[in-house]
Structures are given as C-alpha cells and as structure tokens.
PDB file of C-alpha atoms in Angstrom:
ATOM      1  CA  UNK I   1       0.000   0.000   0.000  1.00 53.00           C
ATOM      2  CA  UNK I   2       1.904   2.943  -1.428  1.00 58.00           C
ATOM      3  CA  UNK I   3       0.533   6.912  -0.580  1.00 82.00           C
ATOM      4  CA  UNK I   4       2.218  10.461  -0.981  1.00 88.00           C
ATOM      5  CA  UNK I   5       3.032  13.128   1.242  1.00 89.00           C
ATOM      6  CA  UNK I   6       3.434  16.740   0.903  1.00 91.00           C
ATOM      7  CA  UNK I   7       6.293  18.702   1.846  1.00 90.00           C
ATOM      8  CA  UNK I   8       6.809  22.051   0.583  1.00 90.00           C
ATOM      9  CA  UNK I   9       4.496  21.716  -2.209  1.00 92.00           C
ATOM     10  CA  UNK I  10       6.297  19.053  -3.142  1.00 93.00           C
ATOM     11  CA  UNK I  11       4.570  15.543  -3.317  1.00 95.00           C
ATOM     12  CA  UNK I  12       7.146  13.092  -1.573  1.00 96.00           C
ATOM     13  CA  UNK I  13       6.088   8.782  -1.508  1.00 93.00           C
ATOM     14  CA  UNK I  14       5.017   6.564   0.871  1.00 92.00           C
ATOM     15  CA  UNK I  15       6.132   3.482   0.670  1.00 90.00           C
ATOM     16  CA  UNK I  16       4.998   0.470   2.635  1.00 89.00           C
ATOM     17  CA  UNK I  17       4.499   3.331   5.376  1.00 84.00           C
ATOM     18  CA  UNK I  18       7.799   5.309   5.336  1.00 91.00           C
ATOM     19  CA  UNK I  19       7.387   8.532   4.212  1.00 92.00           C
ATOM     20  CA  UNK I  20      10.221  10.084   1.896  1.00 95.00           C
ATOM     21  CA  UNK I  21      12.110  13.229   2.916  1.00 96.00           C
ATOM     22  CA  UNK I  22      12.425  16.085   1.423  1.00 97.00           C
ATOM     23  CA  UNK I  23      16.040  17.723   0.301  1.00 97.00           C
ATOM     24  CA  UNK I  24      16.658  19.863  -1.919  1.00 95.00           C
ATOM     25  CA  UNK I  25      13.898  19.947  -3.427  1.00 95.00           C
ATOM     26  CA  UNK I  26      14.251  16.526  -4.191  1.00 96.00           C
ATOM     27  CA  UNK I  27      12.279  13.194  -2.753  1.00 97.00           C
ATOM     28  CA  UNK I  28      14.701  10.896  -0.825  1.00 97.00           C
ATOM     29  CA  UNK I  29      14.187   8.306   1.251  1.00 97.00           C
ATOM     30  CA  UNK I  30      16.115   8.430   4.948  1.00 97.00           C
ATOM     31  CA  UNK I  31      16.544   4.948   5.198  1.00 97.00           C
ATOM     32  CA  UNK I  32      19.739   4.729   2.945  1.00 98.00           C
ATOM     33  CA  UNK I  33      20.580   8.439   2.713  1.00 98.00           C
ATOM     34  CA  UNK I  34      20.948  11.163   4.761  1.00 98.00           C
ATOM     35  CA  UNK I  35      20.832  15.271   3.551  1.00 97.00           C
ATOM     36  CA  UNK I  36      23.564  17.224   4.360  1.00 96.00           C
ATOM     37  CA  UNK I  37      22.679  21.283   3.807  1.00 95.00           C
ATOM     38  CA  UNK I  38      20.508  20.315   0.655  1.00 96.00           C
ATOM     39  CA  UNK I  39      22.199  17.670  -0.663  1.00 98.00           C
ATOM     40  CA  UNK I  40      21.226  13.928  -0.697  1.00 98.00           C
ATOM     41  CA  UNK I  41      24.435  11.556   0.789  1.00 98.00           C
ATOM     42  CA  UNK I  42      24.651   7.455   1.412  1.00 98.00           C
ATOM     43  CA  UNK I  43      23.997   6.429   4.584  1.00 98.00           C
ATOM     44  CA  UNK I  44      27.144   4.749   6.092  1.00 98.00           C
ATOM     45  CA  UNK I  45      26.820   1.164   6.640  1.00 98.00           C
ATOM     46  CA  UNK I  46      26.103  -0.026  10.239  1.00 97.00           C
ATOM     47  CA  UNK I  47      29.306  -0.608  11.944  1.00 93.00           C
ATOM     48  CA  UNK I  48      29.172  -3.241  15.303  1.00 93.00           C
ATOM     49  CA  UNK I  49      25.813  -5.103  16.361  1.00 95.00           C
ATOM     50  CA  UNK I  50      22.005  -3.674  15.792  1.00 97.00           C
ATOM     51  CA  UNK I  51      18.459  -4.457  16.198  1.00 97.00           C
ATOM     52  CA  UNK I  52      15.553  -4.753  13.811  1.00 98.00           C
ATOM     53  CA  UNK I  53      12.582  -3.577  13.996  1.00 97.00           C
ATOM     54  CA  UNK I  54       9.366  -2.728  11.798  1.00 97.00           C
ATOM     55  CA  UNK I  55       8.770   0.513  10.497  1.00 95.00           C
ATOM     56  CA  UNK I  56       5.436   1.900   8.490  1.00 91.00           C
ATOM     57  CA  UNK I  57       2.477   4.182   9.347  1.00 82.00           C
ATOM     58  CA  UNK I  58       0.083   1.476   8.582  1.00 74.00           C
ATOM     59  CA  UNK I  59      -1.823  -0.775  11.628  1.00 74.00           C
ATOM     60  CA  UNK I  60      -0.125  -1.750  15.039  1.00 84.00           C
ATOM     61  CA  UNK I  61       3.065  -2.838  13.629  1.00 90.00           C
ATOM     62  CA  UNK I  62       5.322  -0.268  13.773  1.00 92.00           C
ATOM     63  CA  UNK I  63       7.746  -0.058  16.222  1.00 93.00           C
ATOM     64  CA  UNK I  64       7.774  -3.853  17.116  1.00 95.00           C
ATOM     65  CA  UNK I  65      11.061  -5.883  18.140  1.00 95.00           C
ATOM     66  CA  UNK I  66      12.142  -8.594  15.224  1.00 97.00           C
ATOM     67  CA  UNK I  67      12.447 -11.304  16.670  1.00 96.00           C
ATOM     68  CA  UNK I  68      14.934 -14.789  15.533  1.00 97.00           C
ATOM     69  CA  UNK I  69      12.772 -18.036  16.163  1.00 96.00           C
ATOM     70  CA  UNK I  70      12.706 -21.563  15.157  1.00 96.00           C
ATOM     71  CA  UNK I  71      14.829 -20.460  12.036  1.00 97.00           C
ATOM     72  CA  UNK I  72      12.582 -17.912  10.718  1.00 98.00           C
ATOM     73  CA  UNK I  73      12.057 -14.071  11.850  1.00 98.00           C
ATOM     74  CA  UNK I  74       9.076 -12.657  13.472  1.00 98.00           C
ATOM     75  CA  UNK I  75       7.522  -9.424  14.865  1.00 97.00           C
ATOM     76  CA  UNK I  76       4.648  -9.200  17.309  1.00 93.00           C
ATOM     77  CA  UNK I  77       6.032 -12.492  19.375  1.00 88.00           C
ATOM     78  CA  UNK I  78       5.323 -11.974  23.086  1.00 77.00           C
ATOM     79  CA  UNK I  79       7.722 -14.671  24.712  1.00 72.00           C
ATOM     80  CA  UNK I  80      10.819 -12.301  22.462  1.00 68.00           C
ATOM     81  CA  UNK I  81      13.364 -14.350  20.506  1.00 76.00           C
ATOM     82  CA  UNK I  82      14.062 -18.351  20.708  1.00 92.00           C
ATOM     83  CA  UNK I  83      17.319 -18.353  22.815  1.00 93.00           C
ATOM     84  CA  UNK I  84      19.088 -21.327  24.257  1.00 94.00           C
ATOM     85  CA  UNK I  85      22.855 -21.134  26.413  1.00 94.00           C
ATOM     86  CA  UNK I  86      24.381 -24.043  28.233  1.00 94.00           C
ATOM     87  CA  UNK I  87      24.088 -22.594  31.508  1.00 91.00           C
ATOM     88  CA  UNK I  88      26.063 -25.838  33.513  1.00 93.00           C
ATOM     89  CA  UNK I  89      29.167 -25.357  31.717  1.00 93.00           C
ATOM     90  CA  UNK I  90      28.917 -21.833  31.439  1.00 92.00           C
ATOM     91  CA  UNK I  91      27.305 -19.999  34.033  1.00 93.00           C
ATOM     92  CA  UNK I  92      28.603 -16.618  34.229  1.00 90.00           C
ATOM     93  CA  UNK I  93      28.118 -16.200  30.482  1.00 88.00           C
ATOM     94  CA  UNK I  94      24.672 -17.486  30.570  1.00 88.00           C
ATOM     95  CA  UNK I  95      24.144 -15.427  32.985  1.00 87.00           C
ATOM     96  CA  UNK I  96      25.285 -12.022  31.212  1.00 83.00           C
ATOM     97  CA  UNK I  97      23.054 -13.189  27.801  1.00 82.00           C
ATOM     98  CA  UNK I  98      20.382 -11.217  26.794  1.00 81.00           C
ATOM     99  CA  UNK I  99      17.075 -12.612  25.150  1.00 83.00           C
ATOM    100  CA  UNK I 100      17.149 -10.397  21.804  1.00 89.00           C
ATOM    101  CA  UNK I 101      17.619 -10.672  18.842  1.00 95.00           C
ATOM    102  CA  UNK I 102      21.036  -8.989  17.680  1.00 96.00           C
ATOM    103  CA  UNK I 103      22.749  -9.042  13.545  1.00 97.00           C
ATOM    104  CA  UNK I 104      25.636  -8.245  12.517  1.00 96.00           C
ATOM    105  CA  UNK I 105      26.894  -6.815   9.326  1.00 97.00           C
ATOM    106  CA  UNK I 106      25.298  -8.657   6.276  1.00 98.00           C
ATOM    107  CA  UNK I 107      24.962 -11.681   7.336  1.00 98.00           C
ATOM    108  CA  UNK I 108      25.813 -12.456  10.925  1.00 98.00           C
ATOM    109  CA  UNK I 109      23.893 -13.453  14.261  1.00 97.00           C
ATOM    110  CA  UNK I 110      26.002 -11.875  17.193  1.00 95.00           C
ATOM    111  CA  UNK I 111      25.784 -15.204  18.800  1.00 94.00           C
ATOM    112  CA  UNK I 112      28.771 -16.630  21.218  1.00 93.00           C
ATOM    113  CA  UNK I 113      28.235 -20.182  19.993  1.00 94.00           C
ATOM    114  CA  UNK I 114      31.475 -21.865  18.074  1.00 94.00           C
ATOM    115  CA  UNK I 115      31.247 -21.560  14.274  1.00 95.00           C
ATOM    116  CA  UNK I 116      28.193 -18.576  14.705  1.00 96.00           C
ATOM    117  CA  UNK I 117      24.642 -18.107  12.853  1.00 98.00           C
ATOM    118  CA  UNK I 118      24.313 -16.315   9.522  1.00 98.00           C
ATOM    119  CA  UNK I 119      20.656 -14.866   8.083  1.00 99.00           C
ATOM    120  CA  UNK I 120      19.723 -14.982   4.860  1.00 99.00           C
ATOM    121  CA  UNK I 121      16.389 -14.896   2.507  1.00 99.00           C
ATOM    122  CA  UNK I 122      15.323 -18.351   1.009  1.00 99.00           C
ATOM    123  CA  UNK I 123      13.875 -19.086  -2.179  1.00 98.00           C
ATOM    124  CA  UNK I 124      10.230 -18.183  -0.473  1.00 98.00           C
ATOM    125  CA  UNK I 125      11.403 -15.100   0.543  1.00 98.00           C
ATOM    126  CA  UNK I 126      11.669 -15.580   4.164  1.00 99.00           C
ATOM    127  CA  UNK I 127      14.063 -14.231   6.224  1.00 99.00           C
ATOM    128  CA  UNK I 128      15.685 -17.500   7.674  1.00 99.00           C
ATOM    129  CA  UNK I 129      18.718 -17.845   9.529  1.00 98.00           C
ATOM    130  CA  UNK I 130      21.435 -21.189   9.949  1.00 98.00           C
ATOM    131  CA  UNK I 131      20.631 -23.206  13.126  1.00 95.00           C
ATOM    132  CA  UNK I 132      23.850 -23.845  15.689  1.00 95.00           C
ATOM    133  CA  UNK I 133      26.768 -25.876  15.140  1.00 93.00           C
ATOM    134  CA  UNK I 134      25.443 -26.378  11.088  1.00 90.00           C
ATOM    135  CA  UNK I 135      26.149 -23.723   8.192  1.00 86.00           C
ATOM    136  CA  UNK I 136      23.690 -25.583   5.714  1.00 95.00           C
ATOM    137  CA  UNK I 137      22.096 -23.038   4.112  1.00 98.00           C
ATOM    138  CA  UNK I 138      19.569 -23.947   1.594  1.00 97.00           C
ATOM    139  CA  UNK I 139      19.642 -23.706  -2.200  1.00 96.00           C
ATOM    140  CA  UNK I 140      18.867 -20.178  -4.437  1.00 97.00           C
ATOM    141  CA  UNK I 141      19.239 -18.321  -0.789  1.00 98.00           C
ATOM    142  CA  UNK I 142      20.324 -14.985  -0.726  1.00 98.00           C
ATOM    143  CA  UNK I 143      23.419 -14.514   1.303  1.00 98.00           C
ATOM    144  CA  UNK I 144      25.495 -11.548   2.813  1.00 98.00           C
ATOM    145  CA  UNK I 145      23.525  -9.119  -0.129  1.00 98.00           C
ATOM    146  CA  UNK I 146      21.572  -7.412   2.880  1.00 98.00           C
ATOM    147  CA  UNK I 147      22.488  -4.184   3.759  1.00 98.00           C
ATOM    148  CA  UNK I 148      22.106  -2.475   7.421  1.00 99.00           C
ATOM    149  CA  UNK I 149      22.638   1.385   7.066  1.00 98.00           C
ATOM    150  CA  UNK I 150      23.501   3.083  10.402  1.00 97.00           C
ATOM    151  CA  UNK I 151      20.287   4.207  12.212  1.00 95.00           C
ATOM    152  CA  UNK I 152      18.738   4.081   8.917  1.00 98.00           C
ATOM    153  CA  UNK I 153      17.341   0.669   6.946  1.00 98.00           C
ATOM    154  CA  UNK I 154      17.768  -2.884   6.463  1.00 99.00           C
ATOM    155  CA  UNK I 155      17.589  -3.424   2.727  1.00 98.00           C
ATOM    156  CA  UNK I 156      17.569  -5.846  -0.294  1.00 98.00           C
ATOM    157  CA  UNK I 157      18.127  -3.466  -3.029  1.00 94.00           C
ATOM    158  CA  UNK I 158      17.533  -6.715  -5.543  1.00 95.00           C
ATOM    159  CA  UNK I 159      13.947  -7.611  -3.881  1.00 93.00           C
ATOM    160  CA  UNK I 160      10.767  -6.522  -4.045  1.00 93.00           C
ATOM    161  CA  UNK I 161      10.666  -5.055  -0.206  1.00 96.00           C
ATOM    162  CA  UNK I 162      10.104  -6.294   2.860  1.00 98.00           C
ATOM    163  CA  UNK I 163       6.520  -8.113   4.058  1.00 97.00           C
ATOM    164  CA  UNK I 164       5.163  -8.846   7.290  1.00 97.00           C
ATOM    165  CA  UNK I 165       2.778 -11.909   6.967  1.00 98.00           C
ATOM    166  CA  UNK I 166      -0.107 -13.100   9.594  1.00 97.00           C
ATOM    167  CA  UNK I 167       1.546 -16.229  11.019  1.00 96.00           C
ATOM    168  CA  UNK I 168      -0.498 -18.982  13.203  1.00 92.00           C
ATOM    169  CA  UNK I 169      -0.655 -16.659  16.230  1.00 91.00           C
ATOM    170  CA  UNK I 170      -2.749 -14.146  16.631  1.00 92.00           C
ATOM    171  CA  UNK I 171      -0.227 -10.509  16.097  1.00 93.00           C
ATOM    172  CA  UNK I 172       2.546 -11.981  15.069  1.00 96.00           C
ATOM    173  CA  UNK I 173       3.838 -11.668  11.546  1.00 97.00           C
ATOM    174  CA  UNK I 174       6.736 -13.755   9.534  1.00 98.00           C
ATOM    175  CA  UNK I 175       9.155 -11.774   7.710  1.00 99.00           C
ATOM    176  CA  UNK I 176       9.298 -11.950   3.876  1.00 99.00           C
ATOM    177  CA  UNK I 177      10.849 -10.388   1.304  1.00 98.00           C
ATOM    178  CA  UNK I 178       9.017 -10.113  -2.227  1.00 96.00           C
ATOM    179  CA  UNK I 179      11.181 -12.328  -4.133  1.00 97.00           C
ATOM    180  CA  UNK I 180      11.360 -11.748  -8.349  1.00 94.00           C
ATOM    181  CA  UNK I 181       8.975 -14.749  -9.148  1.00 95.00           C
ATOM    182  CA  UNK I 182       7.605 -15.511  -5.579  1.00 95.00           C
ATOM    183  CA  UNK I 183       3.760 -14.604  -4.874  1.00 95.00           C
ATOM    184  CA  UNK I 184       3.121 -13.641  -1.047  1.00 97.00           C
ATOM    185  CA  UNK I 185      -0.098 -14.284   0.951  1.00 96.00           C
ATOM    186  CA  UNK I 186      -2.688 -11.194   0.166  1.00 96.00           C
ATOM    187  CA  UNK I 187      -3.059 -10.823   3.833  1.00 96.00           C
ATOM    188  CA  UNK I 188       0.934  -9.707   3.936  1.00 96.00           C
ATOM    189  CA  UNK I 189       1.477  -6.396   4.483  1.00 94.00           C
ATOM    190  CA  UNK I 190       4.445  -4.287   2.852  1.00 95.00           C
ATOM    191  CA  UNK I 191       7.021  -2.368   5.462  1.00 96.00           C
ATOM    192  CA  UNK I 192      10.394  -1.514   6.124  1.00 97.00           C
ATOM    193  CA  UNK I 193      12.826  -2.433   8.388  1.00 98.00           C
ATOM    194  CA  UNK I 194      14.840  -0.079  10.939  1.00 98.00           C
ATOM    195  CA  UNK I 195      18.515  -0.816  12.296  1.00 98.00           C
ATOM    196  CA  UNK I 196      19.210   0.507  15.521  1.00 97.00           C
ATOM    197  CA  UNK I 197      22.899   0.317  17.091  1.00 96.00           C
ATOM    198  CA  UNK I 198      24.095  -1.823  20.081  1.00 91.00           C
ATOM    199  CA  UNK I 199      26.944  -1.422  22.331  1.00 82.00           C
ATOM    200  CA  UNK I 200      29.105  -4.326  21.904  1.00 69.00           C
ATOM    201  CA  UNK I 201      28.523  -7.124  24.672  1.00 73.00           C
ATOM    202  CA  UNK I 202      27.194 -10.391  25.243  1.00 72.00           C
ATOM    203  CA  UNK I 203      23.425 -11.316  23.943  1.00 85.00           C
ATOM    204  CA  UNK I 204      22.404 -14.816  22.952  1.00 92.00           C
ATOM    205  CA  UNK I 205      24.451 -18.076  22.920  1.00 94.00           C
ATOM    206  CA  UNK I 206      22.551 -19.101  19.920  1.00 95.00           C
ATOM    207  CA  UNK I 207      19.280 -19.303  18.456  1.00 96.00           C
ATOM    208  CA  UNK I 208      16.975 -22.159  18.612  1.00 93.00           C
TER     209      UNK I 208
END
C-alpha cells in the first residue's frame, strides 16, 4: 500500500508506510541516505551489532522488536526471541546473555556459539537464519547481499521489499521479502525495516 506526502508543495512517496524526505527539493528516502545542507548523501553502513525492527504508518506494527525463532524471523512475538545457552558449563556467560535478537553486518547473528549463525532470505522469501553448530544453508538463498545502514534501513536493493505476513498466532507476523517470481499471501502487508545500534557485549548463545 503505497501513498504520498506533501512537503513544501512538493509531493514526496510513501512506501509500505515510510514517508520520503524532502532535500533539496528533491524526494529521498532516509533509510539509505541522509541530507547534508541540501544535498542527498549514502547512509554509512552499520558498523558493530544492531536491532531490527518494523517501520510503516500502517496498523499496530510499527515499532515492534524482530524477533529470531525456530529459524525464521518474526515481529509481534510476546515470549521475544528463541534463545538457548548451556548454563552448567557456562554460568557466568549465561548469565550475562540477553534474550534479543542482535545481527551483525550482512549476514551475521552476534551469537557466542562456536562456528556462529548467519541470516539470509530463502527461495520463499523468508528471512531464515542457519541453526547452531550447522552452516547448511539452503539452495537459491540470498546470502550476505543485505544491507544495514547506520540508524537508517535494512535493505535488499535486488527484492521486491520487505513483508510482514499473519503467522499462526494471533499478532505476530513472519518476515518476507518479495522475491522476483515468488507470490506472497494477500493478507501480507508491505514495510520496512529499521537498524538501531548496540553497544558491543554479550546477547544470545545461539538461536533455537
């Protein structure tokens, strides 16, 4: 669902409930570009760990935590993200983990387990991510071609945006991207995705 906005007398887009900015005198949109004293610049890429969460105008979804769970990403999920740590032989770690969901770069979970997590979009468009101690990821997957702007967007450039789909339980969508070729439930609803910075530190051992 795609709208305009005025700013200036200038009609800027909405799209999937971001509104563009104005610069210029030109439309731009904030999540991959910044204006510095009327011109439009790249946003630098996100540097350390960040969150993700959903951004659009439209409904009760904005603002919600993404959440990592059961290999697939979700917003709206009451009980957080799908966390497990060995707490007998490491206590004190354990005990410093946090229950969120943290990336890294374009393709990293900032997980403590050996051999780490890495996300990535399958062929259905989901946003999926490799379960512990395995780097199988699965074939015609995207890989490390997602970009995380510094307190701006995270963005496919190649894909058709991102999608928040009704999953079993009630609130709670499953993250999609609209793949060339792949058709989305018509109950999915088109939004964007914010990256917001993290101090460096311990979160989750891995993700279940």
């Amino acid at each position: 669902m795609n709208h305009a906005i005025c700013r200036d007398d200038i009609i800027c887009p909405v799209v999937d409930g971001f509104p563009q900015d104005l610069c210029g005198g030109q439309c731009y949109s904030s999540l991959n570009h910044t204006c510095d004293n009327g011109t439009i610049c790249p946003r630098a890429p996100q540097e350390g760990p960040y969150l993700i969460r959903v951004l659009t105008w439209y409904g009760d979804m904005d603002e919600l935590a993404i959440d990592a769970c059961g290999g697939a990403f979700f917003a709206g999920r009451s009980s957080s993200s799908c966390t497990w740590c060995p707490y007998q032989q490491f206590p004190e770690t354990c005990s410093a983990a946090v229950n969120i969901t943290v990336l890294e770069g374009t393709e990293n979970m900032h997980v403590i387990v050996p051999g780490g997590q890495r996300f990535y979009i399958n062929a259905l468009g989901a946003l999926a991510y490799t379960r512990a101690h395995s780097g199988i990821i699965p074939e015609n997957s995207i890989v490390g071609e997602i970009q995380a702007f510094q307190e701006g967007g995270f963005i496919y450039a190649a894909g058709g945006g991102w999608y928040a789909c009704p999953a079993s339980e009630p609130g709670v969508y499953q993250i999609f991207n609209r793949l060339e070729g792949v058709v989305l439930d018509a109950a999915c609803i088109g939004i964007n995705i914010a990256v917001n910075s993290l101090e460096g530190g311990l979160f989750a051992w891995q993700y279940q």
